[in-house]
Each structure stands twice: as C-alpha cells, then as structure tokens.
C-alpha cells in the first residue's frame, strides 16, 4: 500500500512535469476544464430563472447538492480519472510494460496520464459549495461540521471505487469505458439534483445497488434539515465512510480478479 | 538437486488460451489454442540466447511467462529461483525487459528524467546508479542525448535509451524483444556491441527474440527455434543451417543472357535477363562455385544472399512434420 502510494506519487509528478512542458496548452485546457464544468451549473441557474423550486428545493439547496457532488467527484476524477484508458493499454499491449516493474500495477494505471487540469472541477465545485453555504441559513451543529468534510472524502472514495471497478471491467471488455462513464460522469450529474425530482425506483437503485446516494444525498439532506425520500433511519446519514470502505474493498477485489484474468489470457 | 548454475529453467511449460470466435450471428465457437506446448530448457547464467520463430509461434508468450506477465497453464518455470507468476514484483528487481516496439521512456521529458524515475522506482542507491548510468551513457553514446526530450530522438537513439533504462538496476537477466527492428546499420551495430560488452563484463544473461539473423550471428552462441508452441531446435547457429537444410543463393550478373547454368551441387532457381539466382547448400562454400562460373562465362557482378531466418525455420518445420515418427 505504502509502496503503491509512493509509486503513484512518482508517476503523477512525471505526468505533471510532462504537461508543464507545454505550459500554454496546460493553462488553456485547465481554463477550458473549469469553464466546461461551470456550464453544468449555468444550466441549473437557467432552470431557476423559470422556477422558484426544483423538486421542492431552493437554488441554494440545489447548489449545495451540486457543490458536494462536484467536489467529491472532482477529487476522484483528479486521482483516478485516467483509469478509463486501461482498455486501450490492454488492446495495444502497453500494459505489459507496467507489469514488469517492481511496483503495484494499480498504482501505475491510476497515475497513468495524470492530468492536473482536472483540478478545475474541484475548484468549481468548492466555489459553488461555499456560495451555497453563505446563502443557506443553516444552523450548524458540531456534528454537521464533521459530516461535511466526511461526506466529501467518502464521496470521493465511492466514486474512486467506481473508477477502479470500471477499469477492472475493461480487462474483460476492452471498450467498456462508456459504461463506466455513465456511472461516474452520469452519477455525478444525477447527484447534483435533489432526489425528489427522480422516480423512487431510481433513488432506491442508487441507494442499495450502486450506492451513489451515500456520496451526498443522504448526509446532505440531514445538513439541509430535510427528510430523505426513502424514509431510512437517521444513522444511515453517517454511513458514507463505511460504504466507501466497502466499495473500495469490492473494487479492489474486482481489480485483482481482472488482473488475474488478464494474466491468464493475455488480453 | 536442481542445477544451481541454471538461471532460467523451464520444465514442460504450457500456455493454453481459450479463444472464442463468432461463427454466426448468435453462435460462438470455443476453441483451445496451445500457444506454448510443453517447452523445456535451461539457460545457465551468463549465456546469450537467441529465441526465434515465425510470428505467432509462441515466442512472446514464452517471454511473457518468463517475466511473470502471463501465468503458465502447466509445467514448472523458475527464473533466478523465483516463480515469475507468483512473485512478479520481486522478480522485476532482478530482470530487465526491453520491448522493441514500445518505449518505456517519457515522451515529453529529457531522457535523463526517465532514468531518474527508474532510480526511484527500483530504489537504486546513488553510487550504483551513478556507476551504471555512466557506463551505459559511455558505451551507448547517450551523453549528448540526456537533456533532449525523448520525442525528439530518432528510433535508434530511443532504442539505445530504452536498453540503458532496462540495465540501471543491474538485472541478472535481460530480455530483449526485437531490439534492432527498424534501426539503421550504425544503430544496430552499436546495440549489438553494447549487448556483447554487458554480457562479457557484467555477466548478464541475455535472451533475445529477433527476426534478424545478423543479431543471432553476432551475439548468440545458442539459438532456440520455436514453432507451433514447440521447441524445434536448440543448439548452435551452424547446426541450425544444417538442421534446416537451408540454402544460400548466389546472385550472378553475366555479360549476356544465358540459359540456366548447370553446376554440380547447385541449381538455378530463377533467370531474369542476364541475371541468375543459383541456390546451393548453406553449409557449402561459395568459392568453388564462383571460380567455376567465372571460368565458364563472363561474370559482371555477383553477391551471396544468406537464407532468411524465416525460410530456415519454415524448412525446418516442414522437415520435422514430414519426417517419419
């Protein structure tokens, strides 16, 4: 684990320096990245120019959901977003060059083509989150203050697990990155809206099957002082770290199974 | 009691792939392909071995099992006493791998930075790193290239850079997959000279796959030929020609057009105007043939073509499959 993190850091540093070899291009793509993710929020603002409430939620409340989902996803995307390229490495055989090095393959694949410009999404998410907090008249309890950072980190962990599991799936189906995207990018967009605008079946699905609801919905609803639509017991709002750990364990198992399969079939 | 001097040991190693093929809109056929079909050999420390065979013969599958990338389906395999598929990362510290077509260098960074990453990844101590880097840089003429971004290097320069990267951690075994493919004559010569030096001075065991017969001739005292997943030859290069019944070709330009010439122990393969292609056994000397031809006809020019390795192997395989059991 420590060896993996160290290798991850080494490779991330190399990619960052590679990106800085083209300084202008780096700054431009970072700016574009920041602006493009901002368009999502612009869509929400446009909606609120026509309506006062969305699924019973005010603009600052939706902004709070948007900011928490965006930040959590942004953290996972920065750290592991390039893993979707694994399928390409399996197809062209360059994965083999990673398998002959004395450091964990997962760390190498996770750091592969690390793109610092993805930090734009985190910055944008945090800005919206801060804005929403200043507009919401929340009564912050000590518990809420713990809940917020915990929610962001656990959310990043859950999304990270989806990235790893999605990449693991590409050992079997080389071009599965679109399926993965629907869960990662799609999931992040879903969580920007209040659960009350979606059908109950969908909310159940992202709670019990693909536990994205733990990224922000469940804990955020508590901070916002709202009931969750499924009427789950209150302690569930504090479950995100456990859910994140469980997801990461499952994703790790999927990764090991995928790598084992690759090593027995070659591609 | 295992042979302690054997660095690489294979005992009836097999690799079977399950291949699924679509045979109709809904029907799929499953078929087993034995890419490596029971190969046994040992390589003592310090040997340089050429591992050759046509595409799809099982060469790279073998190398992938030796490096721990692929798990064998059967048999026993050891490299430096380590089971590669079980202890892949431990083995990685003791082997160096160069994939001819896939560089492991960092495209946008100076060559030096790729080596720095290797140093940290393998935790090579400063003195040893300095010594190994200096040696590689000196022998491979890398000094003027160290501060150049890899994307600006020629193919030959990049290959030299890749070979150096694979040797910084003092591997006991070096695997090279087509190390001279696509290189110009000068680069090829440099690479070969370097590999010879590494082998004699460091005692590094080298296993290389290649299609270039000259690589084998200049580097390897031992050749292994694999075809259809089986070892069809294991021995010296001379023996390879004899075993393969191979022929060399004398290409002669006569002063004028002639009917196909007839010579003892040779046969005319092709005639094109005044030029004729005359095949003779690879083991025989060309000198008497040349003398005979020059005595009989006016010869303008001539050259000797070595048998292509593919042809040698093809003949060898044809011979081994038609021979009575």
Coordinates of C-alpha atoms in Angstrom, one line a residue:
Chain A
X1 CA 0.0 0.0 0.0
X2 CA 2.7 2.5 1.0
X3 CA 4.8 1.3 -1.9
X4 CA 1.8 1.8 -4.2
X5 CA 1.2 5.4 -3.0
X6 CA 4.9 6.2 -3.4
X7 CA 4.9 4.9 -6.9
X8 CA 1.6 6.8 -7.6
X9 CA 3.3 10.0 -6.4
X10 CA 6.4 9.4 -8.5
X11 CA 4.4 8.8 -11.7
X12 CA 2.0 11.7 -11.0
X13 CA 5.0 14.0 -10.7
X14 CA 6.3 12.8 -14.1
X15 CA 3.0 13.4 -15.8
X16 CA 2.6 16.8 -14.2
X17 CA 6.1 17.9 -15.5
X18 CA 5.2 16.5 -18.9
X19 CA 2.1 18.6 -19.0
X20 CA 4.1 21.7 -18.0
X21 CA 6.4 21.1 -20.9
X22 CA 3.5 22.7 -22.9
X23 CA 2.7 25.5 -20.4
X24 CA 0.3 27.4 -22.6
X25 CA -1.6 24.4 -23.6
X26 CA -1.8 23.3 -19.9
X27 CA -3.2 26.7 -18.8
X28 CA -5.6 26.7 -21.7
X29 CA -7.0 23.2 -21.0
X30 CA -7.2 23.9 -17.3
X31 CA -9.3 27.1 -18.0
X32 CA -11.5 25.2 -20.5
X33 CA -12.0 22.4 -18.0
X34 CA -13.0 24.9 -15.3
X35 CA -15.4 26.7 -17.7
X36 CA -16.9 23.5 -19.1
X37 CA -17.8 22.2 -15.7
X38 CA -19.2 25.6 -14.9
X39 CA -21.7 25.1 -17.8
X40 CA -23.4 22.4 -15.7
X41 CA -24.2 25.0 -13.0
X42 CA -25.2 27.5 -15.6
X43 CA -27.9 25.0 -16.7
X44 CA -29.2 24.9 -13.1
X45 CA -29.2 28.7 -12.9
X46 CA -31.2 28.9 -16.2
X47 CA -33.8 26.5 -14.8
X48 CA -34.2 28.6 -11.7
X49 CA -34.8 31.7 -13.8
X50 CA -38.1 30.0 -14.8
X51 CA -39.0 28.2 -11.5
X52 CA -38.5 29.0 -7.8
X53 CA -38.2 25.5 -6.7
X54 CA -36.9 22.2 -8.1
X55 CA -38.5 19.2 -6.6
X56 CA -39.2 21.4 -3.6
X57 CA -35.6 22.6 -3.3
X58 CA -34.5 26.2 -3.5
X59 CA -31.5 27.3 -5.6
X60 CA -29.0 27.5 -2.7
X61 CA -30.1 24.0 -1.6
X62 CA -29.6 22.6 -5.1
X63 CA -26.3 24.5 -5.2
X64 CA -25.3 22.7 -2.0
X65 CA -26.0 19.3 -3.6
X66 CA -24.2 20.4 -6.8
X67 CA -21.1 21.6 -4.8
X68 CA -20.8 18.5 -2.7
X69 CA -21.3 16.1 -5.6
X70 CA -19.0 18.1 -7.9
X71 CA -16.2 18.3 -5.3
X72 CA -16.4 14.7 -4.3
X73 CA -16.4 13.6 -8.0
X74 CA -13.7 16.1 -8.8
X75 CA -11.4 14.6 -6.2
X76 CA -11.9 11.1 -7.5
X77 CA -11.6 12.2 -11.1
X78 CA -8.3 14.0 -10.4
X79 CA -6.9 11.0 -8.6
X80 CA -8.2 8.1 -10.8
X81 CA -10.0 9.6 -13.8
X82 CA -7.4 8.3 -16.3
X83 CA -8.1 4.7 -15.4
X84 CA -10.6 4.5 -18.1
X85 CA -7.7 4.4 -20.5
X86 CA -6.8 0.9 -19.3
X87 CA -8.8 -0.7 -22.1
X88 CA -6.6 1.0 -24.6
X89 CA -3.5 -0.3 -22.9
X90 CA -4.9 -3.8 -22.8
X91 CA -5.6 -3.6 -26.6
X92 CA -2.3 -2.2 -27.7
X93 CA -0.2 -4.3 -25.3
X94 CA 1.5 -1.5 -23.4
X95 CA 0.0 -2.8 -20.1
X96 CA 2.8 -5.4 -20.3
X97 CA 5.4 -2.7 -19.8
X98 CA 3.8 -1.9 -16.4
X99 CA 3.7 -5.5 -15.3
X100 CA 7.5 -5.9 -15.4
X101 CA 8.1 -3.1 -12.9
X102 CA 8.6 -3.7 -9.2
X103 CA 5.6 -1.6 -8.1
X104 CA 1.8 -2.4 -8.0
X105 CA 0.1 -2.2 -11.4
X106 CA -2.9 -0.5 -9.9
X107 CA -0.8 2.5 -8.7
X108 CA 0.8 2.7 -12.2
X109 CA -2.5 2.6 -14.0
X110 CA -4.1 5.0 -11.6
X111 CA -1.4 7.5 -12.1
X112 CA -1.2 7.0 -15.9
X113 CA -1.7 10.2 -17.8
X114 CA -2.5 12.1 -14.6
X115 CA -4.0 15.4 -15.6
X116 CA -3.6 18.2 -13.1
X117 CA -6.0 20.4 -15.2
X118 CA -8.8 18.2 -13.7
X119 CA -8.3 20.3 -10.6
X120 CA -10.6 22.8 -12.3
X121 CA -13.6 20.7 -11.4
X122 CA -12.8 20.6 -7.8
X123 CA -12.3 24.4 -7.6
X124 CA -15.5 25.0 -9.4
X125 CA -17.4 22.5 -7.1
X126 CA -15.9 24.2 -4.0
X127 CA -16.8 27.7 -5.2
X128 CA -20.5 26.7 -5.7
X129 CA -20.5 24.9 -2.3
X130 CA -19.1 28.0 -0.5
X131 CA -21.6 30.2 -2.2
X132 CA -24.5 27.9 -1.3
X133 CA -23.4 27.8 2.4
X134 CA -23.4 31.6 2.5
X135 CA -26.9 31.8 1.1
X136 CA -28.4 29.0 3.2
X137 CA -29.3 29.9 6.7
X138 CA -28.2 26.7 8.3
X139 CA -27.8 26.0 11.9
X140 CA -24.5 24.3 12.0
X141 CA -24.2 21.8 14.8
X142 CA -20.8 20.3 15.6
X143 CA -22.0 17.1 14.0
X144 CA -22.8 18.8 10.8
X145 CA -19.3 20.3 10.7
X146 CA -17.8 16.8 10.9
X147 CA -20.4 15.5 8.4
X148 CA -19.5 17.9 5.6
X149 CA -15.8 17.0 5.1
X150 CA -16.5 13.4 5.8
X151 CA -19.1 13.5 3.1
X152 CA -16.7 14.9 0.5
X153 CA -14.0 12.4 1.3
X154 CA -16.3 9.4 1.5
X155 CA -18.0 10.6 -1.7
X156 CA -14.5 10.7 -3.4
X157 CA -13.9 7.2 -2.1
X158 CA -17.2 5.9 -3.5
X159 CA -16.6 7.5 -6.9
X160 CA -12.9 6.3 -6.8
X161 CA -14.2 2.7 -6.3
X162 CA -16.4 3.1 -9.3
X163 CA -13.4 4.2 -11.4
X164 CA -11.4 1.2 -10.2
X165 CA -14.2 -1.3 -10.7
X166 CA -14.9 0.2 -14.2
X167 CA -11.3 -0.1 -15.1
X168 CA -11.2 -3.7 -13.8
X169 CA -14.1 -4.5 -16.1
X170 CA -12.1 -3.4 -19.0
X171 CA -9.8 -6.4 -18.5
X172 CA -12.7 -8.4 -19.9
X173 CA -14.4 -5.9 -22.2
X174 CA -11.8 -3.6 -23.6
X175 CA -14.1 -0.9 -24.7
X176 CA -16.3 -0.7 -21.6
X177 CA -15.3 2.9 -20.8
X178 CA -18.7 4.2 -21.9
X179 CA -20.5 2.1 -19.4
X180 CA -18.1 3.3 -16.7
X181 CA -18.7 6.9 -17.8
X182 CA -22.4 6.5 -17.4
X183 CA -21.8 5.6 -13.7
X184 CA -19.1 8.2 -13.0
X185 CA -20.0 11.3 -15.0
X186 CA -23.6 10.3 -15.2
X187 CA -23.7 9.6 -11.5
X188 CA -22.1 12.9 -10.6
X189 CA -24.7 14.8 -12.7
X190 CA -27.6 12.8 -11.1
X191 CA -26.4 13.8 -7.6
X192 CA -26.4 17.5 -8.5
X193 CA -30.2 17.4 -8.4
X194 CA -32.5 16.7 -5.4
X195 CA -33.5 13.1 -5.1
X196 CA -37.2 14.3 -5.1
X197 CA -37.1 15.0 -8.8
X198 CA -36.3 11.4 -9.7
X199 CA -38.5 8.3 -9.6
X200 CA -38.4 6.3 -6.4
X201 CA -37.0 3.3 -8.2
X202 CA -34.0 5.2 -9.4
X203 CA -33.4 6.6 -5.9
X204 CA -33.6 3.1 -4.5
X205 CA -31.2 1.9 -7.2
X206 CA -28.5 4.4 -6.3
X207 CA -29.0 3.7 -2.6
X208 CA -29.0 0.0 -2.4
X209 CA -27.5 -1.2 -5.7
X210 CA -24.9 1.4 -6.8
X211 CA -24.6 3.3 -3.5
X212 CA -24.1 6.7 -5.0
X213 CA -26.8 8.2 -2.7
X214 CA -24.2 8.0 0.1
X215 CA -21.9 10.4 -1.8
X216 CA -24.0 13.4 -0.9
X217 CA -27.8 12.9 -0.9
X218 CA -28.2 11.1 2.4
X219 CA -25.8 13.2 4.5
X220 CA -26.6 16.5 2.7
X221 CA -30.3 16.1 3.4
X222 CA -29.6 15.9 7.1
X223 CA -27.5 19.1 6.9
X224 CA -30.3 20.8 4.9
X225 CA -32.8 19.6 7.5
X226 CA -34.8 17.5 5.1
X227 CA -36.3 14.1 5.1
X228 CA -34.8 11.5 2.7
X229 CA -37.4 10.2 0.2
X230 CA -36.9 6.6 1.2
X231 CA -37.5 7.3 4.9
X232 CA -34.4 5.4 6.0
X233 CA -33.3 5.5 9.7
X234 CA -31.2 8.5 10.8
X235 CA -27.9 6.7 11.4
X236 CA -27.7 5.9 7.7
X237 CA -26.7 9.5 7.2
X238 CA -23.4 8.7 8.9
X239 CA -22.8 5.5 6.9
X240 CA -20.8 7.1 4.0
X241 CA -17.3 6.2 5.3
X242 CA -18.4 2.6 5.8
X243 CA -20.0 2.5 2.4
X244 CA -16.8 4.0 0.9
X245 CA -14.6 1.4 2.6
X246 CA -16.9 -1.4 1.4
X247 CA -17.0 -0.1 -2.1
X248 CA -13.2 0.2 -2.2
X249 CA -12.8 -3.3 -0.9
X250 CA -15.1 -4.6 -3.6
X251 CA -13.4 -2.6 -6.3
X252 CA -10.0 -3.9 -5.1
X253 CA -11.3 -7.5 -5.4
X254 CA -12.7 -6.7 -8.9
X255 CA -9.3 -5.3 -9.8
X256 CA -7.4 -8.3 -8.6
X257 CA -9.8 -10.6 -10.5
X258 CA -9.4 -8.6 -13.6
X259 CA -5.7 -8.6 -13.5
X260 CA -5.6 -12.3 -12.8
X261 CA -7.8 -12.9 -15.8
X262 CA -5.6 -10.7 -18.0
X263 CA -2.5 -12.7 -16.8
X264 CA -4.2 -15.9 -17.7
X265 CA -5.5 -14.9 -21.1
X266 CA -3.1 -12.1 -22.3
X267 CA -5.9 -9.9 -23.5
Chain B
X1 CA 19.0 -31.5 -6.8
X2 CA 18.4 -28.5 -9.1
X3 CA 21.2 -27.2 -11.3
X4 CA 22.5 -24.3 -9.3
X5 CA 24.1 -22.6 -12.3
X6 CA 20.8 -22.6 -14.3
X7 CA 19.4 -19.1 -14.1
X8 CA 16.3 -19.9 -16.3
X9 CA 14.6 -23.2 -16.0
X10 CA 11.5 -24.4 -17.9
X11 CA 10.1 -27.8 -17.4
X12 CA 7.3 -28.8 -19.8
X13 CA 5.8 -25.3 -19.7
X14 CA 2.5 -24.9 -21.4
X15 CA 0.2 -22.0 -22.1
X16 CA -3.3 -22.7 -23.4
X17 CA -5.6 -19.9 -24.4
X18 CA -9.3 -20.1 -24.7
X19 CA -10.2 -18.5 -28.0
X20 CA -13.8 -17.6 -28.6
X21 CA -14.8 -17.0 -32.1
X22 CA -18.0 -15.7 -33.5
X23 CA -19.2 -18.2 -36.2
X24 CA -22.7 -16.9 -36.8
X25 CA -24.9 -14.1 -35.6
X26 CA -25.5 -15.9 -32.3
X27 CA -23.2 -18.9 -32.4
X28 CA -19.9 -18.8 -30.8
X29 CA -17.2 -21.4 -31.0
X30 CA -14.8 -22.0 -28.2
X31 CA -11.5 -23.4 -29.0
X32 CA -8.3 -24.1 -27.2
X33 CA -5.1 -22.8 -28.6
X34 CA -1.8 -24.2 -27.3
X35 CA 0.4 -21.2 -27.7
X36 CA 3.2 -22.9 -25.8
X37 CA 3.0 -26.7 -25.9
X38 CA 5.4 -28.3 -23.4
X39 CA 8.7 -26.4 -23.7
X40 CA 11.7 -27.4 -21.6
X41 CA 15.1 -25.8 -21.5
X42 CA 17.6 -24.3 -19.1
X43 CA 19.8 -21.3 -19.6
X44 CA 23.0 -21.1 -17.4
X45 CA 24.0 -17.7 -16.0
X46 CA 26.0 -15.6 -18.5
X47 CA 24.7 -17.1 -21.7
X48 CA 23.3 -15.1 -24.7
X49 CA 20.5 -17.0 -26.3
X50 CA 18.5 -16.2 -29.4
X51 CA 14.9 -17.2 -29.3
X52 CA 13.5 -17.2 -32.8
X53 CA 10.5 -18.4 -34.7
X54 CA 7.8 -17.2 -37.1
X55 CA 5.1 -14.8 -35.9
X56 CA 2.6 -16.5 -33.7
X57 CA 5.0 -19.3 -32.9
X58 CA 4.8 -18.7 -29.1
X59 CA 8.0 -16.6 -28.7
X60 CA 6.4 -13.7 -26.9
X61 CA 4.1 -15.9 -24.9
X62 CA 7.2 -17.6 -23.5
X63 CA 8.9 -14.3 -22.7
X64 CA 5.7 -13.1 -21.0
X65 CA 5.7 -16.2 -18.8
X66 CA 9.4 -15.7 -18.0
X67 CA 8.8 -12.1 -16.9
X68 CA 5.7 -13.0 -14.9
X69 CA 3.2 -11.1 -17.1
X70 CA 1.4 -14.3 -18.0
X71 CA 0.6 -17.3 -15.7
X72 CA 1.6 -20.7 -17.3
X73 CA -1.2 -23.2 -17.7
X74 CA 1.1 -26.1 -16.8
X75 CA 4.7 -27.1 -16.1
X76 CA 7.3 -25.6 -13.9
X77 CA 9.2 -22.3 -14.5
X78 CA 11.9 -20.6 -12.5
X79 CA 14.0 -17.5 -13.1
X80 CA 16.8 -16.9 -10.6
X81 CA 15.0 -19.4 -8.4
X82 CA 11.8 -17.3 -8.4
X83 CA 8.4 -18.5 -9.8
X84 CA 7.7 -15.5 -12.0
X85 CA 3.9 -15.6 -12.0
X86 CA 3.7 -15.8 -8.2
X87 CA 6.4 -13.3 -7.3
X88 CA 6.2 -10.9 -10.3
X89 CA 7.3 -7.8 -8.4
X90 CA 10.1 -9.5 -6.6
X91 CA 11.4 -10.8 -9.9
X92 CA 11.0 -7.4 -11.5
X93 CA 14.0 -6.2 -9.5
X94 CA 16.2 -8.9 -10.9
X95 CA 15.3 -8.7 -14.6
X96 CA 15.4 -6.1 -17.3
X97 CA 12.9 -6.0 -20.2
X98 CA 13.1 -4.1 -23.5
X99 CA 10.0 -4.2 -25.7
X100 CA 11.3 -3.3 -29.1
X101 CA 8.2 -1.5 -30.3
X102 CA 7.0 0.0 -27.1
X103 CA 9.2 2.6 -25.4
X104 CA 9.1 3.0 -21.6
X105 CA 10.7 6.4 -21.8
X106 CA 8.9 9.6 -21.1
X107 CA 8.0 11.2 -24.3
X108 CA 7.9 14.9 -23.3
X109 CA 10.7 14.8 -20.8
X110 CA 14.5 14.8 -21.2
X111 CA 15.9 11.3 -21.4
X112 CA 17.7 11.9 -18.0
X113 CA 14.3 12.2 -16.2
X114 CA 13.2 8.7 -17.3
X115 CA 16.4 7.3 -15.7
X116 CA 15.7 9.3 -12.6
X117 CA 12.3 7.7 -12.3
X118 CA 13.8 4.2 -12.7
X119 CA 16.3 5.1 -10.0
X120 CA 13.5 5.9 -7.6
X121 CA 11.1 3.2 -8.6
X122 CA 13.8 0.5 -8.2
X123 CA 15.3 2.3 -5.2
X124 CA 18.8 2.1 -6.7
X125 CA 21.4 3.6 -4.4
X126 CA 23.2 6.7 -5.6
X127 CA 26.6 5.2 -6.1
X128 CA 25.4 2.3 -8.0
X129 CA 23.1 4.4 -10.1
X130 CA 25.9 6.8 -11.0
X131 CA 28.2 3.9 -12.0
X132 CA 25.6 2.2 -14.1
X133 CA 24.4 5.3 -15.8
X134 CA 27.9 6.4 -16.6
X135 CA 28.7 3.1 -18.1
X136 CA 25.6 3.0 -20.3
X137 CA 26.0 6.6 -21.3
X138 CA 29.6 5.9 -22.3
X139 CA 29.0 2.7 -24.2
X140 CA 25.8 3.8 -25.9
X141 CA 26.9 7.4 -26.8
X142 CA 24.0 8.9 -24.8
X143 CA 25.8 11.9 -23.4
X144 CA 24.5 14.4 -26.0
X145 CA 21.0 13.0 -25.6
X146 CA 20.5 13.1 -21.9
X147 CA 18.9 16.5 -21.9
X148 CA 16.9 16.1 -25.1
X149 CA 13.1 15.3 -24.8
X150 CA 12.6 11.7 -25.9
X151 CA 10.1 12.7 -28.6
X152 CA 13.0 14.4 -30.5
X153 CA 15.1 11.2 -30.5
X154 CA 15.4 9.0 -33.6
X155 CA 14.3 5.4 -33.4
X156 CA 17.8 4.2 -32.9
X157 CA 18.6 6.7 -30.2
X158 CA 15.4 5.9 -28.4
X159 CA 16.2 2.1 -28.5
X160 CA 19.6 2.8 -27.0
X161 CA 17.9 4.9 -24.4
X162 CA 15.4 2.1 -23.6
X163 CA 18.2 -0.5 -23.3
X164 CA 20.1 1.7 -20.8
X165 CA 16.9 2.2 -18.8
X166 CA 16.5 -1.6 -18.5
X167 CA 20.0 -2.0 -17.1
X168 CA 20.3 0.7 -14.4
X169 CA 19.2 -1.7 -11.7
X170 CA 21.8 -4.4 -12.5
X171 CA 19.4 -7.1 -13.7
X172 CA 20.8 -10.6 -13.9
X173 CA 18.7 -11.4 -16.9
X174 CA 17.9 -9.1 -19.8
X175 CA 15.0 -9.9 -22.2
X176 CA 15.0 -8.1 -25.4
X177 CA 12.1 -8.3 -27.9
X178 CA 13.2 -7.3 -31.4
X179 CA 15.9 -4.9 -30.1
X180 CA 17.2 -3.9 -33.6
X181 CA 13.9 -3.8 -35.6
X182 CA 13.7 -0.7 -37.7
X183 CA 17.1 0.5 -36.8
X184 CA 19.8 1.8 -39.3
X185 CA 23.0 -0.1 -39.7
X186 CA 25.0 2.1 -37.4
X187 CA 22.5 1.9 -34.6
X188 CA 22.2 -1.9 -35.0
X189 CA 26.0 -2.2 -34.7
X190 CA 26.1 0.0 -31.5
X191 CA 23.3 -2.0 -29.9
X192 CA 25.0 -5.3 -30.6
X193 CA 28.4 -4.1 -29.4
X194 CA 26.8 -2.9 -26.2
X195 CA 25.0 -6.1 -25.5
X196 CA 28.2 -8.1 -26.1
X197 CA 30.0 -5.8 -23.6
X198 CA 27.3 -6.1 -21.0
X199 CA 27.3 -9.8 -21.3
X200 CA 31.1 -10.2 -21.0
X201 CA 31.7 -7.5 -18.4
X202 CA 28.7 -7.9 -16.2
X203 CA 27.9 -11.5 -16.9
X204 CA 24.3 -10.5 -17.7
X205 CA 22.3 -13.4 -19.1
X206 CA 20.6 -12.2 -22.3
X207 CA 17.6 -13.7 -24.1
X208 CA 16.6 -12.0 -27.3
X209 CA 13.8 -12.6 -29.8
X210 CA 14.6 -11.4 -33.3
X211 CA 13.9 -11.8 -36.9
X212 CA 17.4 -10.6 -37.8
X213 CA 19.8 -13.4 -38.5
X214 CA 22.8 -11.0 -38.0
X215 CA 21.7 -10.3 -34.4
X216 CA 21.9 -14.0 -33.8
X217 CA 25.2 -14.5 -35.7
X218 CA 26.9 -11.7 -33.9
X219 CA 25.6 -12.2 -30.4
X220 CA 24.3 -15.7 -29.7
X221 CA 26.3 -18.9 -29.3
X222 CA 23.0 -20.6 -28.7
X223 CA 19.8 -20.5 -30.7
X224 CA 16.4 -21.8 -29.8
X225 CA 13.7 -22.1 -32.5
X226 CA 10.1 -22.4 -31.6
X227 CA 7.3 -23.2 -33.9
X228 CA 3.7 -24.0 -33.2
X229 CA 4.5 -23.8 -29.5
X230 CA 7.2 -26.4 -29.6
X231 CA 11.0 -26.2 -29.4
X232 CA 12.1 -27.5 -32.8
X233 CA 15.8 -26.6 -32.4
X234 CA 18.2 -25.9 -29.6
X235 CA 21.8 -25.5 -30.4
X236 CA 24.5 -23.5 -32.3
X237 CA 23.9 -21.4 -35.3
X238 CA 25.8 -23.7 -37.7
X239 CA 23.7 -26.6 -36.7
X240 CA 20.6 -24.5 -37.4
X241 CA 21.5 -24.3 -41.0
X242 CA 22.3 -27.9 -41.3
X243 CA 19.2 -28.9 -39.4
X244 CA 17.0 -26.7 -41.6
X245 CA 18.5 -28.0 -44.8
X246 CA 18.8 -24.3 -45.8
X247 CA 20.3 -22.9 -48.9
X248 CA 22.2 -19.8 -49.7
X249 CA 21.7 -18.0 -53.0
X250 CA 24.4 -16.8 -55.4
X251 CA 23.0 -13.9 -57.5
X252 CA 25.1 -13.6 -60.7
X253 CA 25.1 -10.9 -63.4
X254 CA 26.5 -12.4 -66.6
X255 CA 27.8 -10.4 -69.5
X256 CA 24.9 -11.6 -71.6
X257 CA 21.7 -13.7 -71.4
X258 CA 22.4 -17.3 -70.9
X259 CA 20.4 -20.5 -70.5
X260 CA 20.1 -21.6 -66.8
X261 CA 23.6 -22.7 -65.8
X262 CA 24.1 -26.2 -64.5
X263 CA 26.7 -26.7 -61.7
X264 CA 27.3 -29.7 -59.5
X265 CA 25.7 -29.3 -56.0
X266 CA 23.8 -26.2 -57.1
X267 CA 20.6 -25.4 -59.0
X268 CA 19.4 -22.4 -60.9
X269 CA 16.3 -21.0 -59.3
X270 CA 15.5 -18.1 -61.4
X271 CA 16.6 -16.3 -64.6
X272 CA 15.9 -12.7 -65.4
X273 CA 17.8 -11.4 -68.5
X274 CA 21.5 -11.7 -67.8
X275 CA 20.9 -12.2 -64.0
X276 CA 20.6 -15.7 -62.5
X277 CA 19.8 -16.9 -59.0
X278 CA 21.7 -20.1 -58.1
X279 CA 20.9 -21.9 -54.9
X280 CA 23.4 -24.1 -53.0
X281 CA 23.5 -25.7 -49.5
X282 CA 24.2 -23.2 -46.8
X283 CA 26.9 -25.3 -45.3
X284 CA 28.9 -25.5 -48.6
X285 CA 31.5 -22.9 -49.6
X286 CA 30.6 -20.4 -52.3
X287 CA 34.2 -20.2 -53.6
X288 CA 34.4 -23.2 -55.9
X289 CA 31.0 -22.2 -57.4
X290 CA 32.2 -18.7 -58.1
X291 CA 35.5 -20.0 -59.6
X292 CA 33.6 -22.4 -61.8
X293 CA 31.2 -19.7 -63.0
X294 CA 33.9 -17.2 -63.7
X295 CA 35.9 -19.8 -65.7
X296 CA 32.9 -20.7 -67.9
X297 CA 31.2 -17.4 -68.5
X298 CA 31.9 -13.7 -68.3
X299 CA 30.7 -12.5 -64.9
X300 CA 30.0 -8.8 -64.4
X301 CA 28.9 -8.9 -60.7
X302 CA 27.9 -11.3 -58.1
X303 CA 26.6 -11.4 -54.5
X304 CA 25.7 -14.1 -51.9
X305 CA 22.4 -13.9 -50.2
X306 CA 22.1 -15.5 -46.7
X307 CA 19.0 -17.6 -46.2
X308 CA 16.2 -15.6 -44.5
X309 CA 15.7 -16.9 -41.0
X310 CA 12.0 -17.4 -41.8
X311 CA 12.9 -19.7 -44.6
X312 CA 15.3 -21.7 -42.4
X313 CA 12.6 -22.1 -39.9
X314 CA 10.0 -22.9 -42.4
X315 CA 12.1 -25.6 -43.9
X316 CA 13.0 -26.9 -40.5
X317 CA 9.4 -27.2 -39.6
X318 CA 8.4 -28.7 -42.9
X319 CA 11.1 -31.3 -42.3
X320 CA 10.1 -32.0 -38.7
X321 CA 6.4 -32.5 -39.6
X322 CA 7.0 -34.8 -42.7
X323 CA 9.8 -36.9 -41.0
X324 CA 8.6 -40.4 -40.1
X325 CA 7.8 -40.7 -36.5

